[in-house]
Short mmCIF file of C-alpha atoms in Angstrom, two decimals:
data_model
loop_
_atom_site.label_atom_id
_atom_site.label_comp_id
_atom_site.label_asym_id
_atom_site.label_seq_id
_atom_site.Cartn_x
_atom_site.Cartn_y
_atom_site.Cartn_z
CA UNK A 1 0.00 0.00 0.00
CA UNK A 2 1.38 3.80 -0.54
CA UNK A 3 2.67 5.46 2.52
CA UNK A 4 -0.03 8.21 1.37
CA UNK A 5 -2.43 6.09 1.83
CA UNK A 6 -1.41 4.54 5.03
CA UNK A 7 -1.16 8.37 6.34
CA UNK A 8 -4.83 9.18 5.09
CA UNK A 9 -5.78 5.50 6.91
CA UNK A 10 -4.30 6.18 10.05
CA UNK A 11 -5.89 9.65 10.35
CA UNK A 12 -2.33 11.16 11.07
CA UNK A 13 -1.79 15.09 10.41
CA UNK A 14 0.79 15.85 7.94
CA UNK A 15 4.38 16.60 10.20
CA UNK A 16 5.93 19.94 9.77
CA UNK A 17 8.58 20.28 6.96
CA UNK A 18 12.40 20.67 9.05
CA UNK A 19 14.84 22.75 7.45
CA UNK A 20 18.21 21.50 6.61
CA UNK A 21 21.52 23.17 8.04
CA UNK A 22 21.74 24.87 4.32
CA UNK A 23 18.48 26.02 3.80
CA UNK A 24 19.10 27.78 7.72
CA UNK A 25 21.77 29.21 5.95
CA UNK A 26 20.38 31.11 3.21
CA UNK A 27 17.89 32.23 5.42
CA UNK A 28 20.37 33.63 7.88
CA UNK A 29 22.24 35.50 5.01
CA UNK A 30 19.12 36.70 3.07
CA UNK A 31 18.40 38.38 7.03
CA UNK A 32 22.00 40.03 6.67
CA UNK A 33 21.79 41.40 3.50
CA UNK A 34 18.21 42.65 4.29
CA UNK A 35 19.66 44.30 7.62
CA UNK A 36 22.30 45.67 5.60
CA UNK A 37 20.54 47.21 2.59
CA UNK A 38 18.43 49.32 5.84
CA UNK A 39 21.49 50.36 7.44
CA UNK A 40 22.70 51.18 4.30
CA UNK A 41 19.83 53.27 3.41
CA UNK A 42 19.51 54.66 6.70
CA UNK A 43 23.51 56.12 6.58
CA UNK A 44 22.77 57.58 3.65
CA UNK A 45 19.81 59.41 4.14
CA UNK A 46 21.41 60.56 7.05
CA UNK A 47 24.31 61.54 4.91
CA UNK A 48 21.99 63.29 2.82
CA UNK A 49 20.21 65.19 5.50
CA UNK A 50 21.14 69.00 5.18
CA UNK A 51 21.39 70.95 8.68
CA UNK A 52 20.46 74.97 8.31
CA UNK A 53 23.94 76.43 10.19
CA UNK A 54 24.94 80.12 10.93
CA UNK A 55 28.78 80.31 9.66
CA UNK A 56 31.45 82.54 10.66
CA UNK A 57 34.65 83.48 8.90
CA UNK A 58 37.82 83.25 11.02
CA UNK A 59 39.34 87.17 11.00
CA UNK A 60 42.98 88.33 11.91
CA UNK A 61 43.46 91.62 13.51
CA UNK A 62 45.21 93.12 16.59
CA UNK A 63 43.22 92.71 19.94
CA UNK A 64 43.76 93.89 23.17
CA UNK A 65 44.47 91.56 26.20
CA UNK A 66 42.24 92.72 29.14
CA UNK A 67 41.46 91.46 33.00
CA UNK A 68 38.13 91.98 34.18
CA UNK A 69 37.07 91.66 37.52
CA UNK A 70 34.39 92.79 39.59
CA UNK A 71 35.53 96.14 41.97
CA UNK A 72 34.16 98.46 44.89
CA UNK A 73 33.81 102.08 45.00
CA UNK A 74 35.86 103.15 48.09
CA UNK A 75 36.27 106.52 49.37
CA UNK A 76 40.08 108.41 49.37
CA UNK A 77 39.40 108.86 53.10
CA UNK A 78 36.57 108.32 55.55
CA UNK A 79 36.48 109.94 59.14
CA UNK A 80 33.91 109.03 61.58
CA UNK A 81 33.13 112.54 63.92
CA UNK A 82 33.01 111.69 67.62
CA UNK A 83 33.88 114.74 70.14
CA UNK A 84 36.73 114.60 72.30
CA UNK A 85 35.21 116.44 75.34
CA UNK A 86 31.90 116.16 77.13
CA UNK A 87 28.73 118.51 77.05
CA UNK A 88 25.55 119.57 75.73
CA UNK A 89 25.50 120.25 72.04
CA UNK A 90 25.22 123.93 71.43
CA UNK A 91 25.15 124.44 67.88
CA UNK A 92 25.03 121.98 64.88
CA UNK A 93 26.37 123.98 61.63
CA UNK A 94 26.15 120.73 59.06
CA UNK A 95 23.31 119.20 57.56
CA UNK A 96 22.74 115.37 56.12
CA UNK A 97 24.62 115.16 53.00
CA UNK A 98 25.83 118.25 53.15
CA UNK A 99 29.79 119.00 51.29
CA UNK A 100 32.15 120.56 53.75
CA UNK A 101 35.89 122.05 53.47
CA UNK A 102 39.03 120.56 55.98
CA UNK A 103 38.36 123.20 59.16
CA UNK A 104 34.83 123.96 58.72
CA UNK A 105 33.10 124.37 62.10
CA UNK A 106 30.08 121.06 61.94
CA UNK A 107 29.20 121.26 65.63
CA UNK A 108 29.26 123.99 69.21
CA UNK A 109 29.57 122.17 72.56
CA UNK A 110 28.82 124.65 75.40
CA UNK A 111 32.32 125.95 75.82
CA UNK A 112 31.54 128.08 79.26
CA UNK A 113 32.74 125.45 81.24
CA UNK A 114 36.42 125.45 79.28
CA UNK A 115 36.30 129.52 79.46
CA UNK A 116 36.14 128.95 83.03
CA UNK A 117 38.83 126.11 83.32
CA UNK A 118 41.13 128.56 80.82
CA UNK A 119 40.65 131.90 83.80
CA UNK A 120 41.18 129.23 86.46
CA UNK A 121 44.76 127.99 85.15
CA UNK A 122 45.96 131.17 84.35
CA UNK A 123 45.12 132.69 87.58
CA UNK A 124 47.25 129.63 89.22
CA UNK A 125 50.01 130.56 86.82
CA UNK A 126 50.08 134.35 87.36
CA UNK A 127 50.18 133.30 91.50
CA UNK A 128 52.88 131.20 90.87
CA UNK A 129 54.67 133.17 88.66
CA UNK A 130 54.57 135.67 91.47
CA UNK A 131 55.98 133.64 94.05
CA UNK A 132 58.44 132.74 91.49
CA UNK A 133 59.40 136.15 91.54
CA UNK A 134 59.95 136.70 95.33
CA UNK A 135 61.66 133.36 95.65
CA UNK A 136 64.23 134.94 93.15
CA UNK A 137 64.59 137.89 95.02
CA UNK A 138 65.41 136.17 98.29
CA UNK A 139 68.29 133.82 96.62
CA UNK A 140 69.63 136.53 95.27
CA UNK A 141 69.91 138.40 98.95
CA UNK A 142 70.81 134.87 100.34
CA UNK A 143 73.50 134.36 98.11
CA UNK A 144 75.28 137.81 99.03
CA UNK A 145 74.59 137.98 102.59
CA UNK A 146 76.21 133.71 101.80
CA UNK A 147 79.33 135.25 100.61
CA UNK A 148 79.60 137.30 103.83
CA UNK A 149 79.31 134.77 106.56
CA UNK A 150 76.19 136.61 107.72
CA UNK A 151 73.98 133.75 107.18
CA UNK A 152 73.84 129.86 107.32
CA UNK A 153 74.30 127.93 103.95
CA UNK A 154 71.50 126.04 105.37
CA UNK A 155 69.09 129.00 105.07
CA UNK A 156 70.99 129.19 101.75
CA UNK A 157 69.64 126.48 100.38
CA UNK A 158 66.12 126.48 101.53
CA UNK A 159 65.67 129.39 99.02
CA UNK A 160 67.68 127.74 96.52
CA UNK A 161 64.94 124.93 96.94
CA UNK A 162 61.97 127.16 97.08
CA UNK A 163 62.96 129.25 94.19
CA UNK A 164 63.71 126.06 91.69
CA UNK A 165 60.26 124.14 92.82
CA UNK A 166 58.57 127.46 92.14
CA UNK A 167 59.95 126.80 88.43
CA UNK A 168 58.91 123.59 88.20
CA UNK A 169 55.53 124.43 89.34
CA UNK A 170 54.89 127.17 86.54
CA UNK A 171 55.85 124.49 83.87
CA UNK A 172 52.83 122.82 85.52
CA UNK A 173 50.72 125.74 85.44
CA UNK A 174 51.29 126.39 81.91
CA UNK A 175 50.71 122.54 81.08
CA UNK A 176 47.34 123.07 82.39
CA UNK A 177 46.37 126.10 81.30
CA UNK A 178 47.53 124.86 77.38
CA UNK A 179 45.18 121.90 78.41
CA UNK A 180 42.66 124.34 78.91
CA UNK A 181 42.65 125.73 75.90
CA UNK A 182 42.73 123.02 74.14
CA UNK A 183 39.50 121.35 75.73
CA UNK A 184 38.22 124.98 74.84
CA UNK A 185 38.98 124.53 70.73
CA UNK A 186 37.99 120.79 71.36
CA UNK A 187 34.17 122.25 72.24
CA UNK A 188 34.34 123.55 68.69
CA UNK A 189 34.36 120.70 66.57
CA UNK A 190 35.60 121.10 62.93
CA UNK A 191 36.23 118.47 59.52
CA UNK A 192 39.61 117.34 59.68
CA UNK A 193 38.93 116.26 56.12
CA UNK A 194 36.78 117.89 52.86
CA UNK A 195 34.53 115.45 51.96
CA UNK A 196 30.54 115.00 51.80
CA UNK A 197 28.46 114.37 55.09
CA UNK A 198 26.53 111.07 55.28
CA UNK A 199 23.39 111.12 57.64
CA UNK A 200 23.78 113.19 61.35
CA UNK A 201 23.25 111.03 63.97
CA UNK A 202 23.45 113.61 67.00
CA UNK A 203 21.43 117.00 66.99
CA UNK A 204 21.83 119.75 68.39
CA UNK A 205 21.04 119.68 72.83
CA UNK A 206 21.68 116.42 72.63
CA UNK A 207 24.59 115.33 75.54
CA UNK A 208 27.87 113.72 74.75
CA UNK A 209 30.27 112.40 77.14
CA UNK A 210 34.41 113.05 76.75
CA UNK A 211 35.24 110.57 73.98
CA UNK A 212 31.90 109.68 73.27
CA UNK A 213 31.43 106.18 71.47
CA UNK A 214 28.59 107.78 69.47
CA UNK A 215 29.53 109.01 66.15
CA UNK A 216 28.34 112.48 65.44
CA UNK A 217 28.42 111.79 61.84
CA UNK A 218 30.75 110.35 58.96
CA UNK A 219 32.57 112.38 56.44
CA UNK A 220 33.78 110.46 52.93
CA UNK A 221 36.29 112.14 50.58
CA UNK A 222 34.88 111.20 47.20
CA UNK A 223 36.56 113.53 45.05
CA UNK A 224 38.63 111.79 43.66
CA UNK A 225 37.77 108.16 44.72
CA UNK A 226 39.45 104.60 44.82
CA UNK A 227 37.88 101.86 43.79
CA UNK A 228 39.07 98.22 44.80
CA UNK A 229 39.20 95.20 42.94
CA UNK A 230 41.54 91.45 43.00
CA UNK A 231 42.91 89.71 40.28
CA UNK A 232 44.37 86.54 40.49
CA UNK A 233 48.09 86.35 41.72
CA UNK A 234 49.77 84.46 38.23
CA UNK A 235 48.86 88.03 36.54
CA UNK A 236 51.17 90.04 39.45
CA UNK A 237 54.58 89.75 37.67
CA UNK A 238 53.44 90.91 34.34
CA UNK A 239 51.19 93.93 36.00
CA UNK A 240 54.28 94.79 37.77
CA UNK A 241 56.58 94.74 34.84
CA UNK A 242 53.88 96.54 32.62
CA UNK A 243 54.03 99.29 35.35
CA UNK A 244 57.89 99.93 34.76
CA UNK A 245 57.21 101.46 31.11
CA UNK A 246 54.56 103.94 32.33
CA UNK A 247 51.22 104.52 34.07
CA UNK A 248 48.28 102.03 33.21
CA UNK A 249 44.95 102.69 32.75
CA UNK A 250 41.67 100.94 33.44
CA UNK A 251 38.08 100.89 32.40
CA UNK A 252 35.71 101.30 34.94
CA UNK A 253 31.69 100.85 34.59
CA UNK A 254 29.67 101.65 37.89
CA UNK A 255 26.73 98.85 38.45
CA UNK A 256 23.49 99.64 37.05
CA UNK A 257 24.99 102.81 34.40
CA UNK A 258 23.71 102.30 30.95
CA UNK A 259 26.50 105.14 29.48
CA UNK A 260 29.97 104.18 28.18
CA UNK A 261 32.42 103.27 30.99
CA UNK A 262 35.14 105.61 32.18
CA UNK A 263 38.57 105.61 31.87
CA UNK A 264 41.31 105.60 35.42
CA UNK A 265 44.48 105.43 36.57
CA UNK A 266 45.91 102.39 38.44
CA UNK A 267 46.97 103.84 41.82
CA UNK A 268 48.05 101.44 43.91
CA UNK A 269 48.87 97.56 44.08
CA UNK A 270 49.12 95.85 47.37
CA UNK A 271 52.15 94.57 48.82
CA UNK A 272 51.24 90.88 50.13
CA UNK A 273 48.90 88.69 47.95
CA UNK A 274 46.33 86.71 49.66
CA UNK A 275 46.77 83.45 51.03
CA UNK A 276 43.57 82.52 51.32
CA UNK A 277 42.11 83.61 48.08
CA UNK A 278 45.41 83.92 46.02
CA UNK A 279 44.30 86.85 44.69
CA UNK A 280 46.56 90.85 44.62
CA UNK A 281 44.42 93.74 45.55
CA UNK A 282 44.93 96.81 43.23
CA UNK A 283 43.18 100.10 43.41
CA UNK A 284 42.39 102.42 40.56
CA UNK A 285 41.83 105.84 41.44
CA UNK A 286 39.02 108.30 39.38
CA UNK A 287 38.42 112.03 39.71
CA UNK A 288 34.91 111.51 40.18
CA UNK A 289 34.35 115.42 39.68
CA UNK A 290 30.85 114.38 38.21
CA UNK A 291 29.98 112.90 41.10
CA UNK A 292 29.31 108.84 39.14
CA UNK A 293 30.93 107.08 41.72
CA UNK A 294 29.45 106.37 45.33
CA UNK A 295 31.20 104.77 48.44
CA UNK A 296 30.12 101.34 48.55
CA UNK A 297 29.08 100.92 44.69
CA UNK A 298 30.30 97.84 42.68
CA UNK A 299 31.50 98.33 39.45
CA UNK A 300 33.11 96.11 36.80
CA UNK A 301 36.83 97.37 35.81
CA UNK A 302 38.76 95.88 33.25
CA UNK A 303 42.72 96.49 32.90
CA UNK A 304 44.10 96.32 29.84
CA UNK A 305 47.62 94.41 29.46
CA UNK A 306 48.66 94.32 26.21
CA UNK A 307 47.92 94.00 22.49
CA UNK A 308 47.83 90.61 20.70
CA UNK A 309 49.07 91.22 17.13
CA UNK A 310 47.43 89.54 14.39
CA UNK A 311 45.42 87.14 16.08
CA UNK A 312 42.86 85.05 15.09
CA UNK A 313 39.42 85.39 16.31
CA UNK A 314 36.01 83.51 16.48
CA UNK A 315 32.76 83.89 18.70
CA UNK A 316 33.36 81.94 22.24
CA UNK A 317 29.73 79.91 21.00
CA UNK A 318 31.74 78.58 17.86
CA UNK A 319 34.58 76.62 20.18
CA UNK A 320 33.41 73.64 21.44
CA UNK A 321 34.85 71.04 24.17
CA UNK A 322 35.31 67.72 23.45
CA UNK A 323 37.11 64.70 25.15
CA UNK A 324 40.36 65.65 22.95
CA UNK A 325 40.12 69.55 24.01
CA UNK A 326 38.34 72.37 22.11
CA UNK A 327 37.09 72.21 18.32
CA UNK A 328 35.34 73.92 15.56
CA UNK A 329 33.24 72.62 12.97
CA UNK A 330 34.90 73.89 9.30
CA UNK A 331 32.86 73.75 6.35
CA UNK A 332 34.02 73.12 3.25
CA UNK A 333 31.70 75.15 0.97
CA UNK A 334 30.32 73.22 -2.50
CA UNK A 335 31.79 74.91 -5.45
CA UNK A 336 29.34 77.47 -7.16
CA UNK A 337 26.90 77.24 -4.61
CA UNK A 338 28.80 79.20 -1.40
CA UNK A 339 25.64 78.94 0.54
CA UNK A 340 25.84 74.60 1.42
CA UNK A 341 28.70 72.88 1.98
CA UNK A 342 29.89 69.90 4.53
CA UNK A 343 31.41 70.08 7.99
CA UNK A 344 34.53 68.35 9.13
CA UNK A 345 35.68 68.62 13.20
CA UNK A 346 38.97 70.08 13.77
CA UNK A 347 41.21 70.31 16.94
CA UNK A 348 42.38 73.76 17.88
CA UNK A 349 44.46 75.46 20.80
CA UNK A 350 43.06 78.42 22.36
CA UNK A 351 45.04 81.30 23.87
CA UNK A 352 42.45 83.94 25.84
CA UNK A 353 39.15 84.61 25.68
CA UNK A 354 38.12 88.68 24.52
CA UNK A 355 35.17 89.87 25.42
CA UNK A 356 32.80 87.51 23.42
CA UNK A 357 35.40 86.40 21.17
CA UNK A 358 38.19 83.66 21.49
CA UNK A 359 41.76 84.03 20.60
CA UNK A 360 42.95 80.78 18.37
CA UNK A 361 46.47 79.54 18.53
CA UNK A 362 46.73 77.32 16.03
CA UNK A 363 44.37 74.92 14.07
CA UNK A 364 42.50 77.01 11.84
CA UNK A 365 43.40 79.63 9.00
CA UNK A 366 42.00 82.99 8.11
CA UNK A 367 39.11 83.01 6.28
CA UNK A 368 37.92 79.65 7.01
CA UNK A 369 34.46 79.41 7.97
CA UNK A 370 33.41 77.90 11.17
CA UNK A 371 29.91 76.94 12.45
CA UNK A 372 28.47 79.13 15.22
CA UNK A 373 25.21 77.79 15.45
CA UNK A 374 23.69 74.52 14.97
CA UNK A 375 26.62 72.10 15.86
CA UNK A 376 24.02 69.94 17.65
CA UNK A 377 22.87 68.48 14.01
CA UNK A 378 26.08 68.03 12.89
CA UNK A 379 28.48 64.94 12.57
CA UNK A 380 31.62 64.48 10.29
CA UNK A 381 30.66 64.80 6.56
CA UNK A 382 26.95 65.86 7.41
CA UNK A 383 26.16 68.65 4.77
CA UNK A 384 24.94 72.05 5.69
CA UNK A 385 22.90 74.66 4.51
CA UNK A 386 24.76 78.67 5.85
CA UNK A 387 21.75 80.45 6.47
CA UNK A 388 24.31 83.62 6.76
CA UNK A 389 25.66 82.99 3.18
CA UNK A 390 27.86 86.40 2.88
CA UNK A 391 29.77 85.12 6.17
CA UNK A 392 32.61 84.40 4.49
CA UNK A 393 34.43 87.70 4.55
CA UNK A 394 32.83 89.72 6.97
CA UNK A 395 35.68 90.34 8.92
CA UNK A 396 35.03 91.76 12.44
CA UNK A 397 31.43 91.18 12.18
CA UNK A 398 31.67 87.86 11.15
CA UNK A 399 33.80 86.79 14.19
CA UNK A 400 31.81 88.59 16.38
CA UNK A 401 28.72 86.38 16.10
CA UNK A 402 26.77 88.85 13.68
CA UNK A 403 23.81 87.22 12.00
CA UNK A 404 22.04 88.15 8.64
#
């Protein structure tokens, strides 16, 4: 009987067909090729893809070397007003925020007391000086009537004595009568500085006590004014040596101005740097005639070093960090069309960065244009599309950032 037959017979279902080791085969490979063909077309549509960029050209030009750092308005000198004798405040002569001259008279302390304690120590003087006087007169008799064996040198020397205490008492006297007069001018109390009054803290009838711990009120010199600022100690040895071949200026911009910043002289430059921070104070020192400057104000200074010849720009945004160091994304524009081209990474050293522009070492040539926005899209060989199509050959405004 057929084995058909016996199948149909038995009632048996038909077994499922194996496949062989080389039919497995083929089958794996036809998957590969498959696989292949999509990665394949999957590359090269991604190859194809065109990313919109903005494009900068690399420039060359001379660019100054600056230090910026954040600074605070100080004034040349500040003098707190206390008073150096006691008493009721007679007169007050200055006003809150008022300008005063070195000597002007701010407050009155009842002096009636001093005029007293001046007639007092001068009537102790004159009595003094009087019995000064008389004790003089009697050495001198003592001293002939000595010579004559008509008295003892005992009594001799009592008036010696008398008349050279006497002496030593007037120095007294006068010590405290010039005491007197000086509590006397201390009851008028003056500015030991010129300078602008802050706020007056004691009025006039108030009481203050002999070296009062109450400030009467505070005066600031602000014409001209310092103001303060650190930079870090590995710039000290060129500041210095910059110094030698003449004064150096800096650009100051108080906090919160919207007009162009003002130029001043570097004054001063501390002697120690700090430990702690390992930074060198400097101060910078600014007529301040119109009054732009205030005690207390931040303001951001910059201090120009030198000059960088012929360097080689391009916006900070255009540098990018990768596990190698910083690079740029060239492109390499299509010929005919200078508005598409294709990007390649390239490695390049950095030297300072300028204001919003960074100073390239070496890695890039000028002219070359450089992707400033967009690098997220981009991989090696992708193609572009410059938005900015006149980039190339801006100059300045090109490797400033400037968009179309």
């Amino acid at each position: 009987m057929p084995r058909s037959h016996f199948f149909k017979s038995n009632g048996d279902r038909p077994r499922s067909r194996v496949l062989g080791p080389a039919s497995a085969g083929l089958l794996c490979l036809f998957l590969v090729c498959l696989l292949a063909a999509c990665g394949g077309d999957d590359k090269k549509a991604k190859r194809e893809r065109v990313v919109p960029v903005t494009a900068v050209a690399v420039v060359r030009e001379d660019v100054p070397v600056t230090l910026s750092a954040v600074g605070n308005v100080t004034p040349l000198a500040s003098v707190e007003i206390k008073s150096r004798v006691g008493g009721i405040i007679e007169k007050q002569l200055v006003q809150n925020g008022q300008d005063v001259k070195a000597g002007d008279l701010l407050f009155q302390v009842d002096s009636r007391s001093f005029d007293l304690a001046v007639k007092e120590a001068q009537a102790l003087l004159d009595r003094d000086r009087a019995h000064l006087n008389k004790a003089k007169e009697d050495l001198r008799r003592y001293s002939k009537l000595r010579d004559q064996n008509v008295v003892a040198q005992e009594q001799y020397d009592t008036s010696y004595t008398d008349a050279t205490s006497l002496e030593n008492t007037i120095r007294v006297d006068e010590a405290a009568l010039e005491q007197a007069r000086l509590d006397r001018d201390y009851a008028a109390i003056r500015a030991p500085i010129s300078g602008r009054v802050g706020i007056v803290q004691v009025n006039v009838g108030n009481v203050i006590k002999a070296n009062d711990d109450r400030t009467l009120c505070v005066i600031n010199q602000i014409q001209p004014i310092n103001v303060s600022f650190t930079l870090p100690e590995r710039y000290l040895g060129e500041i210095m040596e910059r110094r030698k071949l003449g004064p150096m200026r800096v650009s100051i911009t108080p906090s919160g101005a919207s007009s162009s910043p003002v130029e001043a002289d570097l004054a001063a430059v501390d002697n120690a740097v700090d430990t702690t921070t390992g930074t060198i104070r400097l101060l910078a020192s600014y007529p301040n005639e119109d009054t732009r400057f205030w005690p207390g104000q931040f303001a951001r200074v910059e201090l120009n070093l030198r000059t960088l010849k012929d360097a080689l720009l391009l916006p900070t945004g255009s540098v990018l960090q990768g596990m190698d160091g910083p690079y740029v994304y060239v492109v390499k524009t299509d010929e005919g069309d200078p508005a598409s081209g294709t990007v390649e990474p390239r490695q390049v050293v950095t030297a300072h960065i300028v204001g919003k522009r960074t100073v390239i070492a070496s890695g890039i040539e000028p002219g070359e244009l450089v992707v400033l926005d967009g690098q997220v899209g981009l991989s090696p060989g992708a193609k572009v599309a410059i938005k900015n199509a006149r980039a190339k050959g801006e100059g300045k405004g090109a490797a400033e950032g400037k968009q179309e």
